[in-house]
Short mmCIF file of C-alpha atoms and ligand atoms in Angstrom, two decimals:
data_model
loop_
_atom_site.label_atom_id
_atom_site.label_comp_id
_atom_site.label_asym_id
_atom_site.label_seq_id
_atom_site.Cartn_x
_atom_site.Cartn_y
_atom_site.Cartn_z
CA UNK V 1 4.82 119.31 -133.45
CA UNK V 2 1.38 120.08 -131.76
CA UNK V 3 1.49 119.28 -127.72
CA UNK V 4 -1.68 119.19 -125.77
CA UNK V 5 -1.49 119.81 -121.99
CA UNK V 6 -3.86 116.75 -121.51
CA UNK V 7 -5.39 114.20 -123.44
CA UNK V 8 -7.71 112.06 -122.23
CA UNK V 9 -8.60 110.54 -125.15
CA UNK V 10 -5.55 107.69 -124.44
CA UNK V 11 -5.84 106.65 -121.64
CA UNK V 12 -9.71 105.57 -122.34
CA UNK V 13 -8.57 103.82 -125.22
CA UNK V 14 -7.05 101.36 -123.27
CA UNK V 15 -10.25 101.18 -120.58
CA UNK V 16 -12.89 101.29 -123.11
CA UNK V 17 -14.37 97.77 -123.51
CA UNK V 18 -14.17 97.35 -119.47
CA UNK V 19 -16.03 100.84 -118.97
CA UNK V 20 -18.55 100.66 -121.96
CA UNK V 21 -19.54 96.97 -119.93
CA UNK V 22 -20.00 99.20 -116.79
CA UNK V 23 -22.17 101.91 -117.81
CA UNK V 24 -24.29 99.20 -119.69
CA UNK V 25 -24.73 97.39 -116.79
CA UNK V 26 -25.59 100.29 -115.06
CA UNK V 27 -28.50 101.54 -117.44
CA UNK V 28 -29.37 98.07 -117.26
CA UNK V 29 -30.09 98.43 -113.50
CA UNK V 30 -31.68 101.83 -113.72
CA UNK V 31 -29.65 102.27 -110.47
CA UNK V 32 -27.87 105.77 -110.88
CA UNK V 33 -27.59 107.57 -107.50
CA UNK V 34 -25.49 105.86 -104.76
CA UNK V 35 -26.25 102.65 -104.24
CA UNK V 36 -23.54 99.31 -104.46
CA UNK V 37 -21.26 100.97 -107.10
CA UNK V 38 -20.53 104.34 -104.88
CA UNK V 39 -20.05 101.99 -101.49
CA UNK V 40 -17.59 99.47 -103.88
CA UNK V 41 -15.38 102.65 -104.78
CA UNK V 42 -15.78 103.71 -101.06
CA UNK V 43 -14.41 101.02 -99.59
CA UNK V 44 -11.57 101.40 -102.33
CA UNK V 45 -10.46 104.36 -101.64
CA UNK V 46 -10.08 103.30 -97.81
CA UNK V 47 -8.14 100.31 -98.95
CA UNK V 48 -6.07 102.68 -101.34
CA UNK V 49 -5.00 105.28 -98.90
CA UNK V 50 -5.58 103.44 -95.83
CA UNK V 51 -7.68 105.90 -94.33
CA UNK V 52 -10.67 104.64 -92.05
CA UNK V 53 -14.06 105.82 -93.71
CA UNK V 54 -14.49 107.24 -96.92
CA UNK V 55 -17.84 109.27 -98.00
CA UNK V 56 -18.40 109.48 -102.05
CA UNK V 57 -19.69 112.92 -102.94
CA UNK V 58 -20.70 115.40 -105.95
CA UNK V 59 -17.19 117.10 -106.31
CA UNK V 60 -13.74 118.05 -104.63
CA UNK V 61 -15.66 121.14 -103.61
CA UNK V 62 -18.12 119.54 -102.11
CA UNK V 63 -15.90 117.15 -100.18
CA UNK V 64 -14.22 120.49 -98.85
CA UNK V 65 -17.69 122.09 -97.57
CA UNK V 66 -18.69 119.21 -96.40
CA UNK V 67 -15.40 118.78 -93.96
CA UNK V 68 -16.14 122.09 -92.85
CA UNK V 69 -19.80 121.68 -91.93
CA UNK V 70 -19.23 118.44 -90.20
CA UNK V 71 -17.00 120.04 -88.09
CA UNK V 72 -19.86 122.98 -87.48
CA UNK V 73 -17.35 125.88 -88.50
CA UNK V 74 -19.41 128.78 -90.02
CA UNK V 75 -19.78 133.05 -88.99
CA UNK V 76 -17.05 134.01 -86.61
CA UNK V 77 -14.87 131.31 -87.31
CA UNK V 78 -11.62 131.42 -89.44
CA UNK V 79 -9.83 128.45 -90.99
CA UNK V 80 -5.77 129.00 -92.09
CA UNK V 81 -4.79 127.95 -95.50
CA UNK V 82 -2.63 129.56 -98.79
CA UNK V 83 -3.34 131.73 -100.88
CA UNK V 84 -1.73 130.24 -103.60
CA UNK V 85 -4.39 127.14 -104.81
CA UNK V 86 -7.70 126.76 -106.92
CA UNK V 87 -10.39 129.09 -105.75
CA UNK V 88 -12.51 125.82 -104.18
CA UNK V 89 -10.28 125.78 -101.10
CA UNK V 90 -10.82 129.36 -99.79
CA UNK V 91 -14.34 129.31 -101.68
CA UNK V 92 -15.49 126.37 -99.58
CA UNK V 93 -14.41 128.09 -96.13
CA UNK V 94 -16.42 131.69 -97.30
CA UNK V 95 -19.55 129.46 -98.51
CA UNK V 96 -19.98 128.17 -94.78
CA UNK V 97 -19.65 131.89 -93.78
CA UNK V 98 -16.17 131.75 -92.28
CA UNK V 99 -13.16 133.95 -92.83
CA UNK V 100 -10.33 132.53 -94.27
CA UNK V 101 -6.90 133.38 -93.01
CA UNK V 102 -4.40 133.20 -95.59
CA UNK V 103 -0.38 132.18 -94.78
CA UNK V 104 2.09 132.89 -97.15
CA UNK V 105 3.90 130.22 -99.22
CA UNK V 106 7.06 128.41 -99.41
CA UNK V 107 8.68 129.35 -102.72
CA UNK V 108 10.26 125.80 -103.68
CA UNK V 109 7.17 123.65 -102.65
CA UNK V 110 4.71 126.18 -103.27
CA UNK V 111 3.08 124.70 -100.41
CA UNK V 112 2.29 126.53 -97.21
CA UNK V 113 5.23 127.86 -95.68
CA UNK V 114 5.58 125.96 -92.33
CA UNK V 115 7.62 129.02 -90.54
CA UNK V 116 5.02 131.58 -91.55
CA UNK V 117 2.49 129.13 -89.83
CA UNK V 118 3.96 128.69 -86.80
CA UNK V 119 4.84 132.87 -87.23
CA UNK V 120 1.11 133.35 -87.51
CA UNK V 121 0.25 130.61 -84.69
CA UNK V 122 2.15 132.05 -82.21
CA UNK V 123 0.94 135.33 -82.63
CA UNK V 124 -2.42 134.39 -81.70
CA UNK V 125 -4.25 134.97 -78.36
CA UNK V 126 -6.89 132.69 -76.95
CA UNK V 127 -10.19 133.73 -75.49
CA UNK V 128 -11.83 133.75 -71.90
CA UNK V 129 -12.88 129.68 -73.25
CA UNK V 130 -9.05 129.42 -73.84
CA UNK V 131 -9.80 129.17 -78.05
CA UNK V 132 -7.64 130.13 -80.44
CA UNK V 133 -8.64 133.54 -82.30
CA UNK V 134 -7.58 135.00 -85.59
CA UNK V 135 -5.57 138.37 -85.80
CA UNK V 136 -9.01 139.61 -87.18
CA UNK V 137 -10.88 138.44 -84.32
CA UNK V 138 -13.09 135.30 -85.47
CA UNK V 139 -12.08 131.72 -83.72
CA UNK V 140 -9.21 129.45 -85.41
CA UNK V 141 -11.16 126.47 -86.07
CA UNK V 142 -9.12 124.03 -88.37
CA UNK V 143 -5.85 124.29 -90.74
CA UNK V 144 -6.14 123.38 -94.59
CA UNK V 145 -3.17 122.41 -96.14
CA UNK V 146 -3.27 121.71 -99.48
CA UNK V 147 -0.61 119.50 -101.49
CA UNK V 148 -0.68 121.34 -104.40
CA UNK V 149 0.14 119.93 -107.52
CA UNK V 150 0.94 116.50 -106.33
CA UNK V 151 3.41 117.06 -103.21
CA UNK V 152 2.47 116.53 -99.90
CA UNK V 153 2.73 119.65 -97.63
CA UNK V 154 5.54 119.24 -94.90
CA UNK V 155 2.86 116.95 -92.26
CA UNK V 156 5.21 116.10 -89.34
CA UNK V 157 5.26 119.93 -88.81
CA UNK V 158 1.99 121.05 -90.01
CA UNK V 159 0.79 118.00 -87.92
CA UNK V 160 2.73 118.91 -85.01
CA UNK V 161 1.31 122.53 -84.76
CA UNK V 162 -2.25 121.06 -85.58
CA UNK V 163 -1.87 119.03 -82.47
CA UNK V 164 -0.23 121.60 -80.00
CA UNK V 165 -3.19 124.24 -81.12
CA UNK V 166 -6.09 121.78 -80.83
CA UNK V 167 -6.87 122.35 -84.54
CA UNK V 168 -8.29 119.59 -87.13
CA UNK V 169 -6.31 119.30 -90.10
CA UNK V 170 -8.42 119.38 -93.36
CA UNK V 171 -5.83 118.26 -95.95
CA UNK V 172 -7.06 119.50 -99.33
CA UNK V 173 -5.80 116.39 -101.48
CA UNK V 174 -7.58 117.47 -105.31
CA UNK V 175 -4.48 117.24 -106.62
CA UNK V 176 -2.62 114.69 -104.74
CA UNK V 177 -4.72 110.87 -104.45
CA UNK V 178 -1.67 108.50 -105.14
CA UNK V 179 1.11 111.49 -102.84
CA UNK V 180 3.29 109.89 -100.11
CA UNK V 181 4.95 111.76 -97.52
CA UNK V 182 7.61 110.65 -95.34
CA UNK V 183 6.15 110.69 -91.56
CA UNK V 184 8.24 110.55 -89.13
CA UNK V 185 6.63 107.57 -87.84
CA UNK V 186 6.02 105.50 -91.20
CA UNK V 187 4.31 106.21 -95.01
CA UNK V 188 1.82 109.37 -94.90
CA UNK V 189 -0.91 109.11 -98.12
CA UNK V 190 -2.40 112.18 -98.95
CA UNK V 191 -5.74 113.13 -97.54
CA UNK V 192 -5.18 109.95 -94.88
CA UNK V 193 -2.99 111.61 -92.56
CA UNK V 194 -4.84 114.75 -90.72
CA UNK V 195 -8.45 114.45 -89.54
CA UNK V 196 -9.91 115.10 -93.51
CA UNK V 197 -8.89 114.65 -96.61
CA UNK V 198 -10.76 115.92 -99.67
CA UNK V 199 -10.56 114.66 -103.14
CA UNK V 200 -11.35 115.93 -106.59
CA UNK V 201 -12.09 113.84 -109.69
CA UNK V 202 -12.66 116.28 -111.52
CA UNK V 203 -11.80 114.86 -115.79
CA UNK V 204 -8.29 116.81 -115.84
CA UNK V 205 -6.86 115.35 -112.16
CA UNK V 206 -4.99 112.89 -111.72
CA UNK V 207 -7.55 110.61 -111.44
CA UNK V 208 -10.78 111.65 -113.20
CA UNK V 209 -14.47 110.54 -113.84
CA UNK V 210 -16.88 111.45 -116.58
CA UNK V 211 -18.13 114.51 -114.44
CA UNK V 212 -17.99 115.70 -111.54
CA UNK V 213 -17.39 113.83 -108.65
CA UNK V 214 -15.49 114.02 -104.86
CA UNK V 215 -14.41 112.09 -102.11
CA UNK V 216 -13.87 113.06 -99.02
CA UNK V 217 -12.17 110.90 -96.00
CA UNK V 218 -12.07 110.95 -92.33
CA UNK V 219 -10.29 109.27 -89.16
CA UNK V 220 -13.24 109.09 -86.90
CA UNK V 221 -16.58 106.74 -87.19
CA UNK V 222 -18.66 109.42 -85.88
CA UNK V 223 -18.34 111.67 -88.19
CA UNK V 224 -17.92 109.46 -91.06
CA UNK V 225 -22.03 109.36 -90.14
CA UNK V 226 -22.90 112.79 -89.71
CA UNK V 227 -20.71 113.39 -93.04
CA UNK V 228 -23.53 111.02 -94.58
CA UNK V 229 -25.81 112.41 -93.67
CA UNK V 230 -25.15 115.95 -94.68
CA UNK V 231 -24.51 114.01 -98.05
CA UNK V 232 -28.17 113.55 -98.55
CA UNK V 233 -29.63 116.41 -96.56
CA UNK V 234 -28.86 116.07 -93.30
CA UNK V 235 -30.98 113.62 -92.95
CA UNK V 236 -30.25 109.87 -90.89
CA UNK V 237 -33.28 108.98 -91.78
CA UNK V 238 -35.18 109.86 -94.80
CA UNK V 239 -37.49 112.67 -94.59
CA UNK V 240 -36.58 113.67 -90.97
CA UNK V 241 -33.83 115.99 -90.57
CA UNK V 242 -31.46 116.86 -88.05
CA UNK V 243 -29.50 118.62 -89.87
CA UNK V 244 -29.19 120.88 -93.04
CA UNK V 245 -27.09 118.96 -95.36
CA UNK V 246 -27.23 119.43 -98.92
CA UNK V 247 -27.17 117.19 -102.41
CA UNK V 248 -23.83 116.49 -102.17
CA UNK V 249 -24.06 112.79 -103.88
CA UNK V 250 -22.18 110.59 -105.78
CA UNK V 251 -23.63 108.35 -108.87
CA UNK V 252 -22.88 104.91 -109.56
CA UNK V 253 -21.54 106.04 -113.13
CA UNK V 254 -18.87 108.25 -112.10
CA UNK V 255 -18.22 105.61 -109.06
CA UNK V 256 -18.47 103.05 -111.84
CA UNK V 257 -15.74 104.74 -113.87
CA UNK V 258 -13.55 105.58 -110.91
CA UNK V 259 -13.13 102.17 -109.49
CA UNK V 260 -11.67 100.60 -113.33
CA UNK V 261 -9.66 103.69 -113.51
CA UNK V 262 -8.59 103.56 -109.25
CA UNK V 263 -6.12 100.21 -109.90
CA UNK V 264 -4.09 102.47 -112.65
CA UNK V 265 -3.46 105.03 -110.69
CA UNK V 266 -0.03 104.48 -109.57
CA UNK V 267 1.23 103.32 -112.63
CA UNK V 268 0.20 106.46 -114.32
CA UNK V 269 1.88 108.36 -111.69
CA UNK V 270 4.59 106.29 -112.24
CA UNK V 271 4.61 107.70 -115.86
CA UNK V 272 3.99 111.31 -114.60
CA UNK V 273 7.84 111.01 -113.04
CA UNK V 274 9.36 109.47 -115.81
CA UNK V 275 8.18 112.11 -118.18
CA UNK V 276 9.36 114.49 -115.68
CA UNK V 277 12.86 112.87 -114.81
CA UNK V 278 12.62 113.48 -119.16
CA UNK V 279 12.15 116.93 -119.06
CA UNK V 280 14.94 117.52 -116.22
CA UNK V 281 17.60 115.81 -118.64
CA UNK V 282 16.19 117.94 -121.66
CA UNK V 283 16.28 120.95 -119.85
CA UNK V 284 20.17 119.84 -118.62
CA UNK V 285 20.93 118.61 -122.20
CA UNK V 286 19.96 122.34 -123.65
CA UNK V 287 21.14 124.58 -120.35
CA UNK V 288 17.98 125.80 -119.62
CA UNK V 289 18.26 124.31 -116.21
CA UNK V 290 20.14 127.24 -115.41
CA UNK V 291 17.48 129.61 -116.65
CA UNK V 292 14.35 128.28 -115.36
CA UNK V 293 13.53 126.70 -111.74
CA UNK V 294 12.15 123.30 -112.19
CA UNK V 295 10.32 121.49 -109.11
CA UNK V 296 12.06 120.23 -106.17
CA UNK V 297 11.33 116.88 -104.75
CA UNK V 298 12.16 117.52 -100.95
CA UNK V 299 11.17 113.76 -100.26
CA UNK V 300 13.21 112.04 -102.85
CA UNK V 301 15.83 110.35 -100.68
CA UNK V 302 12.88 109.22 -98.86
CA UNK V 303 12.60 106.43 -101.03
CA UNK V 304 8.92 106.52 -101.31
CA UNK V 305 8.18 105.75 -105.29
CA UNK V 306 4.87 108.40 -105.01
CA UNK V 307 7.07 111.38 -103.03
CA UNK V 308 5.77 112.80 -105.94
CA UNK V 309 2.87 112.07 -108.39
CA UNK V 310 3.44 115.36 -110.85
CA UNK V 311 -0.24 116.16 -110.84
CA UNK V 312 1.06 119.04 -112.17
CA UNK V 313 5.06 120.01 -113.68
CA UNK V 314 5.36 123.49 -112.95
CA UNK V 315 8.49 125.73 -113.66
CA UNK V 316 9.39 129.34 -112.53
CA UNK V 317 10.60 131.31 -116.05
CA UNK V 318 12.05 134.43 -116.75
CA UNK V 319 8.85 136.88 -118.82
CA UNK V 320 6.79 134.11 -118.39
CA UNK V 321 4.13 135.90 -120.25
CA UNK V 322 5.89 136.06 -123.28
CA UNK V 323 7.15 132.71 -123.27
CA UNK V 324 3.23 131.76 -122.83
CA UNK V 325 2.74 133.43 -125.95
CA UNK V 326 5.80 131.98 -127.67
CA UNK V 327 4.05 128.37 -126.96
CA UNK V 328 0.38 129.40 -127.89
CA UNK V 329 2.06 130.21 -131.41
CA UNK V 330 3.93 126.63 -131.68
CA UNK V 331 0.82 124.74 -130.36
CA UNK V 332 2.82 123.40 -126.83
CA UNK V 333 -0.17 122.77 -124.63
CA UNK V 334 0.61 124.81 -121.40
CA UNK V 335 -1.51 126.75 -118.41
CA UNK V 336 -0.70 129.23 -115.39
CA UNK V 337 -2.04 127.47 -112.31
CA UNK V 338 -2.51 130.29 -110.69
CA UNK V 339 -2.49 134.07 -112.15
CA UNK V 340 -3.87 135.92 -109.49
CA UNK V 341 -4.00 134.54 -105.72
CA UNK V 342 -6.86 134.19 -103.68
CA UNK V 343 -5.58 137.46 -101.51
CA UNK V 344 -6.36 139.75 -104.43
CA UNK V 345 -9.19 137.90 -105.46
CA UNK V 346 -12.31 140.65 -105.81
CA UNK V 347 -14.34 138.31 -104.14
CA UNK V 348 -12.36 138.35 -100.68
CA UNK V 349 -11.11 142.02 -100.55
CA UNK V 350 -13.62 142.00 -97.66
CA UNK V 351 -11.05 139.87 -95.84
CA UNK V 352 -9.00 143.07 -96.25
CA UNK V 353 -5.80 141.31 -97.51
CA UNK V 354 -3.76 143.65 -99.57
CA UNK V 355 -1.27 143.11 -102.38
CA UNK V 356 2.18 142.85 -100.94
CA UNK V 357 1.09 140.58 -98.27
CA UNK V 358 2.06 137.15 -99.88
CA UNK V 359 5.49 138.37 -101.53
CA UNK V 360 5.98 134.26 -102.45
CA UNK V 361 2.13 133.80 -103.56
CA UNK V 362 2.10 136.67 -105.58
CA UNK V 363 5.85 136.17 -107.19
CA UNK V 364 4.64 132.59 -107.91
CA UNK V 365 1.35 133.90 -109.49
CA UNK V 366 3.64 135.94 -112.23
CA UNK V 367 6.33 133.44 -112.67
CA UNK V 368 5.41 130.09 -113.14
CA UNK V 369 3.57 127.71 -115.79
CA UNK V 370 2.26 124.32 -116.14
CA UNK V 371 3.72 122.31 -119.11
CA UNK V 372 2.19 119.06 -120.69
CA UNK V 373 2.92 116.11 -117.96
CA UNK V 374 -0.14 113.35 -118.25
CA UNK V 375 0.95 110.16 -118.70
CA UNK V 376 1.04 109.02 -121.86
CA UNK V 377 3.17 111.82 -123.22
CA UNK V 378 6.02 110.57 -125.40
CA UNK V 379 9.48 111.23 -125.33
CA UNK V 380 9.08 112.95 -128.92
CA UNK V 381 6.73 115.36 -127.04
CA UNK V 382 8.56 116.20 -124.29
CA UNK V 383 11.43 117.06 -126.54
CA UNK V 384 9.73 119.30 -128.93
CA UNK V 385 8.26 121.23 -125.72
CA UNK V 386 12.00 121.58 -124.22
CA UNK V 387 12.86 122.95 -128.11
CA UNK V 388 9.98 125.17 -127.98
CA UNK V 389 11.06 126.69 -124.97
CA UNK V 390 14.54 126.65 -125.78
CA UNK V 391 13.86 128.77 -129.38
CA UNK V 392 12.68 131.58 -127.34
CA UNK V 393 15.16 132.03 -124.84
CA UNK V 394 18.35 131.40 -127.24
C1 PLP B 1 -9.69 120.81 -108.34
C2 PLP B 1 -9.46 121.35 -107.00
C3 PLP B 1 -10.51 121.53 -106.07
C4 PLP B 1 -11.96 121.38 -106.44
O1 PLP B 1 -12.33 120.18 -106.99
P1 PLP B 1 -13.65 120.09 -107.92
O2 PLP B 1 -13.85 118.62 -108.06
O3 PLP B 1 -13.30 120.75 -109.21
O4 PLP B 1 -14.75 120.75 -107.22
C5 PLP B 1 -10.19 121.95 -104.81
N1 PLP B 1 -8.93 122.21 -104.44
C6 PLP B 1 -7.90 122.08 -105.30
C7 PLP B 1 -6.52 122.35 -104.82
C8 PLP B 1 -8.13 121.66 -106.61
O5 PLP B 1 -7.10 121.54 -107.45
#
């Protein structure tokens, strides 16, 4: 049996007639950039994540760079995040002209390792204007976490140390609209709990448009503006400019798109953890629990329904290379998210980062896979992927 890794094509099968009447009312209109569509899905993605002001943009990317430019971070500035995530995160920090400063991993979460943060932190001096600076000299300006692969980083302590160092905390959310974390004091939602939170809707997330298209969310009214106005230049009004912004906007189609698809969202996740609480009984029924490490869910007993949303299932196996290959052959859909991290990328070796640095990141990079998760994945599916895997190591 053939597995994909996603297929979209389902789930707009059942949205079709309600998002065919959208676009056409939208060519009907002739109104394509911003406009009552984007500020509709705006003001839904507030209401969905509870976060106070949310600014539609061209891409997760661009939700990222924008974060950082509001906050006015560029040459001589550093910004901490992992090594282990899609290029965008560190990519966005360089493109403003700051150094990122990479902290190693935590190897069940595959999130950023909280003691290695708080190692790095506390290694740091401040300056003569009592700020923060890097090992490599440039000034600490914000933390980005990301929750990578649909789990929430560990907040309360990433939060904690955000606070006691005066640091904003950009939370890289591409993978994780719909996550939950237990905070200490009540339900943390992805992207809604630090200063920023950045979204991707890119097709394959969890949540995707037709395109390319971002979100990005923040706490305070002020720069909910500003962020607006680098949207669309830089400029608060049009033609005069403050500012350099960019064309960082979002169009009414993909807004269009987003808000049918937006009330599905946790039911799909909902899906996502079914098919994986399927694959954990396969992999028990056939042994291969014992073989392979399968993802922890530090925030079940939480009780939160979306302590995880499975953007991605991702296992640690034994010549994972060769069991790649052994899937290519027998058509199972499957991906390595990520081969090389952003450490050793060629692009960065100017940060001077060498291999060895990130033991976890790099062990990560060689060990682990994605396998098939999206929602509408059938039990049939999920067992001939378990078989699959199971023919090559028995
Ligand atoms: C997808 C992704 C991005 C970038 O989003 P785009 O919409 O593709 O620009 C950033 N960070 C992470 C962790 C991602 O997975």
């Amino acid at each position: 049996m053939q597995v994909p890794l996603l297929d979209l094509k389902l789930q707009y099968q059942t949205l079709r007639d309600q998002i065919r009447a959208e676009v056409d009312q939208i060519m009907d209109s002739q109104i394509f950039i911003m406009g009552p569509k984007v500020e509709a899905f705006e003001r839904a993605v507030c209401e969905y994540t509870g976060a106070a002001h949310a600014i539609g943009v061209s891409s997760g990317t661009d939700a990222l760079l924008i974060a950082l430019m509001g906050l006015g971070i560029g040459p001589g500035d550093a910004v901490i995040t992992t090594p282990y995530t899609f290029f965008a995160t560190a990519g966005s920090i360089a493109r403003v002209g700051a150094a990122a400063v990479f902290i190693d991993i935590d190897p069940q979460t595959y999130n950023l390792s909280v003691p290695a943060l708080r190692r790095y932190l506390e290694g740091c001096r401040t300056n003569a204007e009592g700020k923060l600076v890097s090992h490599a000299g440039q000034t600490i300006r914000a933390l980005m976490p990301v929750h990578l692969y649909g789990l929430c980083c560990a907040m309360d302590e990433i939060l904690e140390l955000a606070a006691r160092y005066g640091l904003p905390a950009i939370e890289d959310s591409a993978q994780a609209l719909g996550a939950d974390y237990p905070l200490r004091n009540g339900t943390g939602h992805a992207g809604a709990m630090g200063d920023f939170g950045c979204y991707s809707f890119f097709p394959s997330k969890n949540l995707g448009a037709f395109g390319d298209a971002g979100m990005v969310v923040c706490k305070d009214a002020g720069m909910a503006e500003k962020l607006r106005a680098l949207r669309n230049h830089g400029g608060e009004r049009r033609y005069y400019h403050k500012m350099i912004g960019g064309n960082f906007r979002l169009d009414a189609l993909q807004a269009a798109v987003l808000s049918i698809k937006l009330p599905h969202l946790d039911s799909w996740s909902a899906m996502r953890r079914t098919n994986a609480a399927l694959y954990r009984a396969e992999f028990a029924r056939t042994g291969l629990d014992k073989v392979l490490t399968l993802p922890t869910e530090p925030y079940a007993a939480s009780g939160l329904a979306n302590q995880h949303i499975f953007n991605q299932f991702i296992i640690r196996a034994p010549r994972r290379d060769a069991l790649c290959e052994h899937l290519a052959k027998a058509q199972i859909g499957h991906a390595i998210y990520y081969p090389l991290p952003l450490h050793l990328q060629e692009c960065f070796a100017y940060l001077g980062y060498k291999q060895g640095d990130f033991p976890e990141a790099e062990r990560a990079a060689q060990e682990t896979l994605a396998l098939p998760i999206f929602p509408e994945l059938t039990p049939e599916q999920i067992h001939a992927v378990v078989e699959a895997i199971a023919a090559f190591y028995c």
